[in-house]
Coordinates of C-alpha atoms and ligand atoms in Angstrom, one line a residue:
M13 CA 6.6 -20.3 14.5
K14 CA 7.4 -18.9 11.0
R15 CA 10.3 -16.5 10.3
V16 CA 9.0 -13.6 8.3
L17 CA 10.8 -10.8 6.5
V18 CA 8.9 -7.6 5.9
T19 CA 10.6 -5.1 3.5
G20 CA 9.5 -1.5 4.1
G21 CA 8.3 -2.7 7.4
A22 CA 8.8 0.8 9.0
G23 CA 6.4 2.4 6.8
F24 CA 2.5 3.0 7.2
L25 CA 1.3 -0.5 6.0
G26 CA 4.5 -2.4 6.8
S27 CA 4.3 -1.3 10.6
H28 CA 0.7 -2.7 10.9
L29 CA 1.8 -5.9 9.1
C30 CA 4.6 -6.4 11.5
E31 CA 2.4 -5.9 14.5
R32 CA -0.2 -8.6 13.1
L33 CA 2.6 -11.1 12.4
L34 CA 4.0 -10.8 15.8
K35 CA 0.5 -11.0 17.4
E36 CA 0.2 -14.4 15.6
G37 CA 3.4 -15.6 17.1
N38 CA 5.9 -15.3 14.2
D39 CA 9.5 -14.1 14.2
V40 CA 9.6 -10.9 12.3
I41 CA 12.5 -9.1 10.5
C42 CA 11.6 -5.5 9.6
M43 CA 13.9 -4.2 6.8
D44 CA 13.7 -0.6 5.8
N45 CA 15.9 2.4 4.6
Y46 CA 13.6 4.9 6.3
F47 CA 13.1 7.0 3.0
T48 CA 9.4 7.4 3.9
G49 CA 9.1 5.2 7.0
Q50 CA 10.2 6.1 10.5
K51 CA 11.4 4.0 13.5
K52 CA 8.7 5.8 15.3
N53 CA 6.2 3.4 13.6
V54 CA 7.7 0.3 15.0
V55 CA 9.3 1.5 18.2
H56 CA 6.5 -0.1 20.3
L57 CA 7.5 -3.4 18.9
I58 CA 11.3 -3.3 19.6
H59 CA 11.1 -4.8 23.0
N60 CA 9.7 -8.0 21.7
P61 CA 12.5 -10.5 21.4
Y62 CA 10.9 -11.9 18.2
F63 CA 11.1 -8.5 16.3
E64 CA 14.4 -7.3 14.5
L65 CA 14.8 -4.0 12.7
V66 CA 17.4 -3.7 10.0
R67 CA 18.4 -0.7 8.2
H68 CA 18.9 -1.8 4.5
D69 CA 18.1 -0.6 1.1
V70 CA 16.2 -3.5 -0.9
T71 CA 18.0 -2.4 -4.1
S72 CA 21.1 -4.1 -2.6
P73 CA 21.1 -8.0 -2.0
Y74 CA 20.1 -9.1 1.4
F75 CA 20.6 -12.5 2.8
V76 CA 18.7 -14.0 5.5
E77 CA 16.9 -17.3 6.3
V78 CA 13.1 -16.9 6.4
D79 CA 10.0 -18.8 5.5
E80 CA 8.0 -15.9 4.0
I81 CA 8.9 -12.5 2.6
F82 CA 6.4 -9.6 2.3
N83 CA 8.0 -7.2 -0.2
L84 CA 6.5 -3.8 0.6
A85 CA 9.6 -1.5 0.2
C86 CA 8.6 1.4 -2.1
P87 CA 7.4 4.9 -1.5
A88 CA 3.5 5.0 -2.1
S89 CA 2.7 8.6 -2.1
P90 CA 2.9 10.4 -5.5
V91 CA 4.8 13.4 -3.8
H92 CA 7.5 10.9 -2.6
Y93 CA 7.7 8.5 -5.5
Q94 CA 8.1 11.3 -7.9
Y95 CA 10.9 13.0 -5.7
N96 CA 13.6 10.6 -7.1
P97 CA 11.8 8.7 -9.9
I98 CA 14.8 6.7 -11.0
K99 CA 15.3 5.4 -7.4
T100 CA 11.6 4.5 -7.3
V101 CA 12.1 2.4 -10.5
K102 CA 15.1 0.8 -9.0
T103 CA 13.3 0.0 -5.7
S104 CA 10.5 -1.7 -7.4
V105 CA 12.5 -3.5 -10.0
M106 CA 15.8 -4.2 -8.3
G107 CA 14.0 -4.8 -5.0
A108 CA 11.8 -7.4 -6.7
I109 CA 14.9 -9.2 -8.2
N110 CA 16.7 -9.1 -4.9
M111 CA 13.7 -10.6 -3.0
L112 CA 12.8 -13.1 -5.6
G113 CA 16.5 -14.3 -5.9
L114 CA 16.4 -14.6 -2.0
A115 CA 13.0 -16.5 -2.1
K116 CA 14.6 -18.8 -4.9
R117 CA 17.6 -19.6 -2.9
I118 CA 16.0 -20.4 0.5
K119 CA 12.7 -21.6 -1.0
A120 CA 10.6 -19.0 0.8
K121 CA 7.2 -17.8 -0.4
V122 CA 7.2 -14.1 -1.4
L123 CA 4.4 -11.7 -1.6
Q124 CA 4.6 -8.6 -3.7
A125 CA 2.7 -5.5 -2.7
S126 CA 1.5 -4.3 -6.1
T127 CA -1.1 -1.6 -6.7
S128 CA -4.3 -0.5 -8.3
E129 CA -1.9 2.0 -10.2
V130 CA -1.1 -0.9 -12.6
Y131 CA -4.5 -0.1 -14.1
G132 CA -3.4 3.5 -14.7
D133 CA -6.3 5.8 -15.6
P134 CA -8.7 2.9 -16.2
E135 CA -11.1 2.6 -19.2
E136 CA -12.7 -0.4 -17.5
H137 CA -14.9 0.2 -14.4
P138 CA -14.8 -1.3 -11.8
Q139 CA -11.3 -2.9 -12.5
T140 CA -11.0 -6.7 -12.5
E141 CA -7.7 -8.5 -12.4
S142 CA -7.9 -9.4 -16.1
Y143 CA -7.9 -5.7 -17.1
W144 CA -4.4 -4.8 -18.7
G145 CA -4.6 -1.2 -17.7
H146 CA -4.1 2.2 -19.2
V147 CA -0.8 3.6 -18.1
N148 CA 1.3 6.5 -19.7
P149 CA 4.8 5.0 -19.7
I150 CA 6.6 8.3 -19.8
G151 CA 4.3 10.3 -17.5
P152 CA 5.1 11.6 -14.0
R153 CA 3.4 8.5 -12.3
A154 CA 5.3 6.0 -14.6
C155 CA 8.2 5.4 -12.3
Y156 CA 5.8 4.0 -9.9
D157 CA 3.2 2.4 -12.2
E158 CA 5.7 0.9 -14.5
G159 CA 8.0 -0.1 -11.8
K160 CA 5.2 -2.0 -10.1
R161 CA 4.1 -3.5 -13.5
C162 CA 7.6 -4.7 -14.1
A163 CA 7.8 -6.3 -10.7
E164 CA 4.7 -8.2 -11.3
T165 CA 6.4 -9.5 -14.5
L166 CA 9.4 -10.7 -12.5
F167 CA 7.4 -12.3 -10.0
V168 CA 5.3 -14.2 -12.6
N169 CA 8.5 -15.3 -14.4
Y170 CA 10.3 -16.4 -11.4
H171 CA 7.3 -18.6 -10.6
K172 CA 7.0 -19.9 -14.1
Q173 CA 10.9 -20.3 -14.7
N174 CA 12.0 -21.2 -11.2
N175 CA 9.1 -22.5 -9.4
V176 CA 9.3 -19.8 -6.8
R177 CA 6.1 -19.6 -4.7
I178 CA 4.7 -16.1 -5.4
K179 CA 1.7 -14.0 -4.3
I180 CA 0.8 -10.7 -5.9
I181 CA -1.7 -8.4 -4.2
R182 CA -3.0 -5.3 -6.0
I183 CA -3.7 -2.9 -3.2
F184 CA -6.2 -0.1 -3.6
N185 CA -6.0 3.3 -1.7
T186 CA -5.6 2.4 1.9
Y187 CA -5.5 4.7 4.9
G188 CA -5.4 4.7 8.7
P189 CA -3.2 5.5 11.7
R190 CA 0.5 6.0 11.1
M191 CA 0.1 7.6 7.6
H192 CA 2.7 10.3 7.5
P193 CA 1.2 13.7 8.1
N194 CA 3.2 15.2 5.2
D195 CA 2.7 12.1 3.1
G196 CA 0.8 14.2 0.4
R197 CA -2.0 11.5 0.1
V198 CA -5.6 12.7 0.1
V199 CA -6.9 11.2 3.3
S200 CA -3.9 12.4 5.5
N201 CA -3.8 15.8 3.7
F202 CA -7.6 16.5 4.2
I203 CA -7.5 15.4 7.9
V204 CA -4.5 17.2 8.8
Q205 CA -5.7 20.4 6.9
A206 CA -9.0 20.1 8.8
L207 CA -7.5 19.7 12.3
R208 CA -5.2 22.7 11.7
G209 CA -8.1 24.8 10.4
E210 CA -6.3 25.2 7.1
D211 CA -8.0 25.2 3.6
I212 CA -8.8 21.7 2.3
T213 CA -7.0 21.4 -1.1
I214 CA -9.0 19.7 -3.8
Y215 CA -7.1 18.9 -6.9
G216 CA -9.1 19.5 -10.0
N217 CA -12.9 19.8 -9.8
G218 CA -13.0 17.1 -7.1
L219 CA -15.2 14.7 -9.1
Q220 CA -12.4 12.1 -9.6
T221 CA -13.2 9.0 -7.6
R222 CA -11.1 6.6 -5.4
S223 CA -12.1 3.7 -3.2
F224 CA -10.7 3.9 0.3
Q225 CA -9.9 0.8 2.5
Y226 CA -9.0 0.8 6.1
V227 CA -5.5 -0.5 7.0
D228 CA -6.9 -3.5 9.1
D229 CA -8.9 -4.9 6.3
L230 CA -5.9 -4.7 4.0
V231 CA -3.6 -6.4 6.5
E232 CA -6.2 -9.3 6.7
G233 CA -6.3 -9.6 3.2
M234 CA -2.5 -9.9 2.9
I235 CA -2.3 -12.6 5.5
R236 CA -5.1 -14.6 3.8
L237 CA -3.3 -14.3 0.4
M238 CA 0.1 -15.4 2.0
N239 CA -1.7 -18.4 3.6
S240 CA -3.7 -19.4 0.5
P241 CA -2.7 -22.6 -1.4
D242 CA 0.4 -22.4 -3.5
D243 CA -1.3 -22.7 -6.7
F244 CA -3.1 -19.4 -6.1
T245 CA -0.6 -16.8 -7.0
G246 CA -2.8 -13.8 -7.8
P247 CA -2.8 -11.1 -8.8
V248 CA -5.8 -10.4 -6.7
N249 CA -7.5 -7.0 -5.9
I250 CA -7.7 -6.0 -2.2
G251 CA -9.8 -2.9 -1.7
N252 CA -13.0 -1.5 -0.5
P253 CA -15.5 -1.2 -3.4
G254 CA -17.1 1.8 -1.9
E255 CA -16.4 4.6 -4.4
F256 CA -16.4 8.4 -3.4
T257 CA -15.4 11.7 -5.2
M258 CA -12.8 13.8 -3.6
L259 CA -15.6 16.3 -2.9
E260 CA -17.5 13.8 -1.0
L261 CA -14.4 12.7 1.0
A262 CA -13.8 16.4 2.0
E263 CA -17.3 16.8 3.1
K264 CA -17.0 13.8 5.3
V265 CA -13.7 14.9 6.8
I266 CA -15.3 18.4 7.4
H267 CA -18.3 16.9 9.1
L268 CA -16.3 14.4 11.3
T269 CA -13.6 16.8 12.5
N270 CA -16.3 19.6 13.0
T271 CA -13.8 22.1 11.3
K272 CA -14.4 25.5 10.0
S273 CA -12.0 24.7 7.2
K274 CA -13.2 25.6 3.6
V275 CA -12.4 23.7 0.5
V276 CA -10.1 25.4 -2.1
F277 CA -9.6 24.0 -5.7
Q278 CA -6.0 23.7 -7.1
P279 CA -4.7 22.2 -10.3
L280 CA -5.1 18.5 -11.0
P281 CA -1.8 16.8 -11.4
A282 CA -0.9 15.3 -14.8
D283 CA -2.1 11.9 -15.4
D284 CA -4.3 11.8 -12.3
P285 CA -6.7 8.8 -12.7
M286 CA -10.3 9.9 -13.1
Q287 CA -11.9 6.9 -11.3
R288 CA -11.0 3.8 -9.4
K289 CA -12.9 1.1 -7.8
P290 CA -11.9 -2.6 -7.3
D291 CA -13.9 -5.6 -8.4
I292 CA -13.3 -7.9 -5.5
S293 CA -15.1 -11.1 -6.7
L294 CA -11.8 -12.9 -6.8
A295 CA -10.7 -12.1 -3.3
K296 CA -14.2 -13.0 -2.0
K297 CA -14.3 -16.4 -3.8
V298 CA -10.6 -17.5 -3.2
L299 CA -9.7 -15.8 0.1
N300 CA -13.2 -15.5 1.6
W301 CA -12.2 -12.0 2.1
E302 CA -14.2 -8.8 2.1
P303 CA -13.7 -5.3 3.8
K304 CA -15.3 -4.9 7.1
V305 CA -14.6 -1.2 8.0
S306 CA -16.8 1.5 6.4
L307 CA -15.2 4.8 5.3
D308 CA -16.9 6.7 8.1
E309 CA -15.9 4.2 10.8
G310 CA -12.1 4.2 9.4
L311 CA -12.1 8.0 9.1
V312 CA -13.2 8.3 12.7
R313 CA -10.2 6.2 13.9
T314 CA -7.8 7.9 11.5
I315 CA -8.9 11.3 12.8
E316 CA -8.4 10.2 16.4
Y317 CA -4.8 9.2 15.5
F318 CA -4.1 12.5 13.8
R319 CA -5.4 14.5 16.6
S320 CA -2.9 12.8 18.9
I321 CA 0.1 13.9 16.7
V322 CA -0.9 17.1 14.9
Ligands
NAD429 P1 5.2 4.0 3.0 O1 5.8 5.1 2.2 O2 4.6 4.5 4.3 O3 6.1 2.7 3.2 C1 7.1 2.4 2.3 C2 8.1 1.9 3.1 O4 9.3 1.3 2.3 C3 8.8 3.0 3.9 O5 9.1 2.6 5.3 C4 10.1 3.4 3.2 O6 11.1 3.9 4.1 C5 10.4 1.9 2.7 N1 11.3 2.0 1.5 C6 11.2 2.8 0.4 N2 12.3 2.6 -0.5 C7 12.9 1.6 0.1 C8 14.3 1.0 -0.2 N3 14.8 1.3 -1.4 N4 14.7 0.0 0.6 C9 14.0 -0.3 1.8 N5 13.0 0.3 2.2 C10 12.4 1.3 1.3 O7 3.9 3.5 2.0 P2 2.8 2.5 2.4 O8 1.5 3.1 2.1 O9 3.1 1.7 3.7 O10 3.1 1.5 1.1 C11 3.7 0.2 1.4 C12 3.6 -0.6 0.0 O11 2.3 -0.9 -0.3 C13 4.2 0.0 -1.1 O12 5.0 -1.0 -1.8 C14 3.3 0.5 -1.9 O13 3.5 0.7 -3.2 C15 2.1 -0.4 -1.7 N6 0.8 0.2 -1.8 C16 0.2 1.0 -0.9 C17 -1.0 1.6 -1.1 C18 -1.6 2.6 -0.1 O14 -2.7 3.1 -0.4 N7 -1.0 2.8 1.0 C19 -1.7 1.4 -2.3 C20 -1.1 0.4 -3.2 C21 0.1 0.0 -2.9
UDP430 N1 -6.0 14.8 -4.0 C1 -6.5 16.0 -3.6 N2 -6.1 16.8 -2.7 C2 -5.0 16.4 -1.9 C3 -4.3 15.4 -2.3 C4 -4.8 14.4 -3.3 O1 -7.6 16.4 -4.2 O2 -4.6 17.3 -1.1 C5 -6.5 14.1 -4.9 C6 -5.5 13.5 -6.1 O3 -5.4 14.5 -7.1 C7 -6.3 12.2 -6.4 C8 -6.9 11.7 -5.2 O4 -7.1 13.0 -4.3 O5 -7.3 12.5 -7.4 C9 -6.1 10.6 -4.6 O6 -4.7 11.0 -4.4 P1 -3.6 10.2 -3.6 O7 -2.4 10.9 -3.8 O8 -4.2 10.0 -2.1 O9 -3.8 8.7 -4.2 P2 -3.7 8.2 -5.8 O10 -3.7 9.5 -6.8 O11 -2.2 7.6 -5.8 O12 -4.7 7.2 -5.9

């Protein structure tokens, strides 16, 4: 049995990861400050004696004896990470320093939840791990993008300087049950709007693209990366290469929910990336990983979840 710390464990992705780690017979500590996560996401795990829930902010040092750390603490939706941008930078940077310091001290392996946002508004398409990105350092998304980029720098240097065993995963847009209905991300927004019969809000002309991966595929990728040999640190892209415009996504949601909602167009937020699609050759080669759940299948499962709560 491994002892595993998951920061941001009460969030959307963290709660699925905690569930999977418990299923595999691990002892899990879920740490969260509940900024965007909720106890509700993990309440079904609380009866498990191998699950501990801790209210703590990752920007403050935290000491615990574990074998592995998954560092997920950080708001992920643009609405939430732009609410208090200074705090977002602190969460990424100080959170990374605290978790790397802990990993160094207790000789744990530590995985950083990085993001496709490190590529910014990419000029290379699809994005490979060797692409350095195209990020505006003073734009509205910078608190998140640059915070995550700095966290990657810290990870790589703790590895080189202090031999800390690190893993960096670059996560592309992920969706599924337990996304917060007011989270502001496109999949949850469209589904909630469709189920309520409200207008479906497309920002800009809707021709910008994203690649959406279902949460179960991501969790599988995270576990495989953590279990990979120590000399493989990443960064590695984990995402579904299927690429869709926001108009196509809206059409799918309208069709699958059978809603009477109509699309409306609203202004495109500043620095909104035009396109995004992962090159997953590295994940295929090293982790023998590729996504299994199609967008239609994942949307059906996600719509089912939102029907139960909206
Ligand atoms: P989420 O907002 O649901 O989860 C983030 C969790 O971190 C929440 O439970 C929140 O309360 C917690 N948190 C935030 N600040 C904290 C702090 N200072 N101290 C302790 N806990 C804190 O978002 P998510 O989609 O589950 O994202 C999880 C991680 O994955 C994030 O690091 C995010 O950047 C990364 N990621 C997610 C996606 C995606 O599409 N979902 C894509 C790329 C990267
Ligand atoms: N978007 C949209 N309508 C919404 C929410 C988002 O058209 O109600 C667009 C947004 O402008 C972006 C894409 O959907 O182009 C994905 O947005 P999200 O916030 O989910 O993720 P990110 O931009 O971080 O990839």
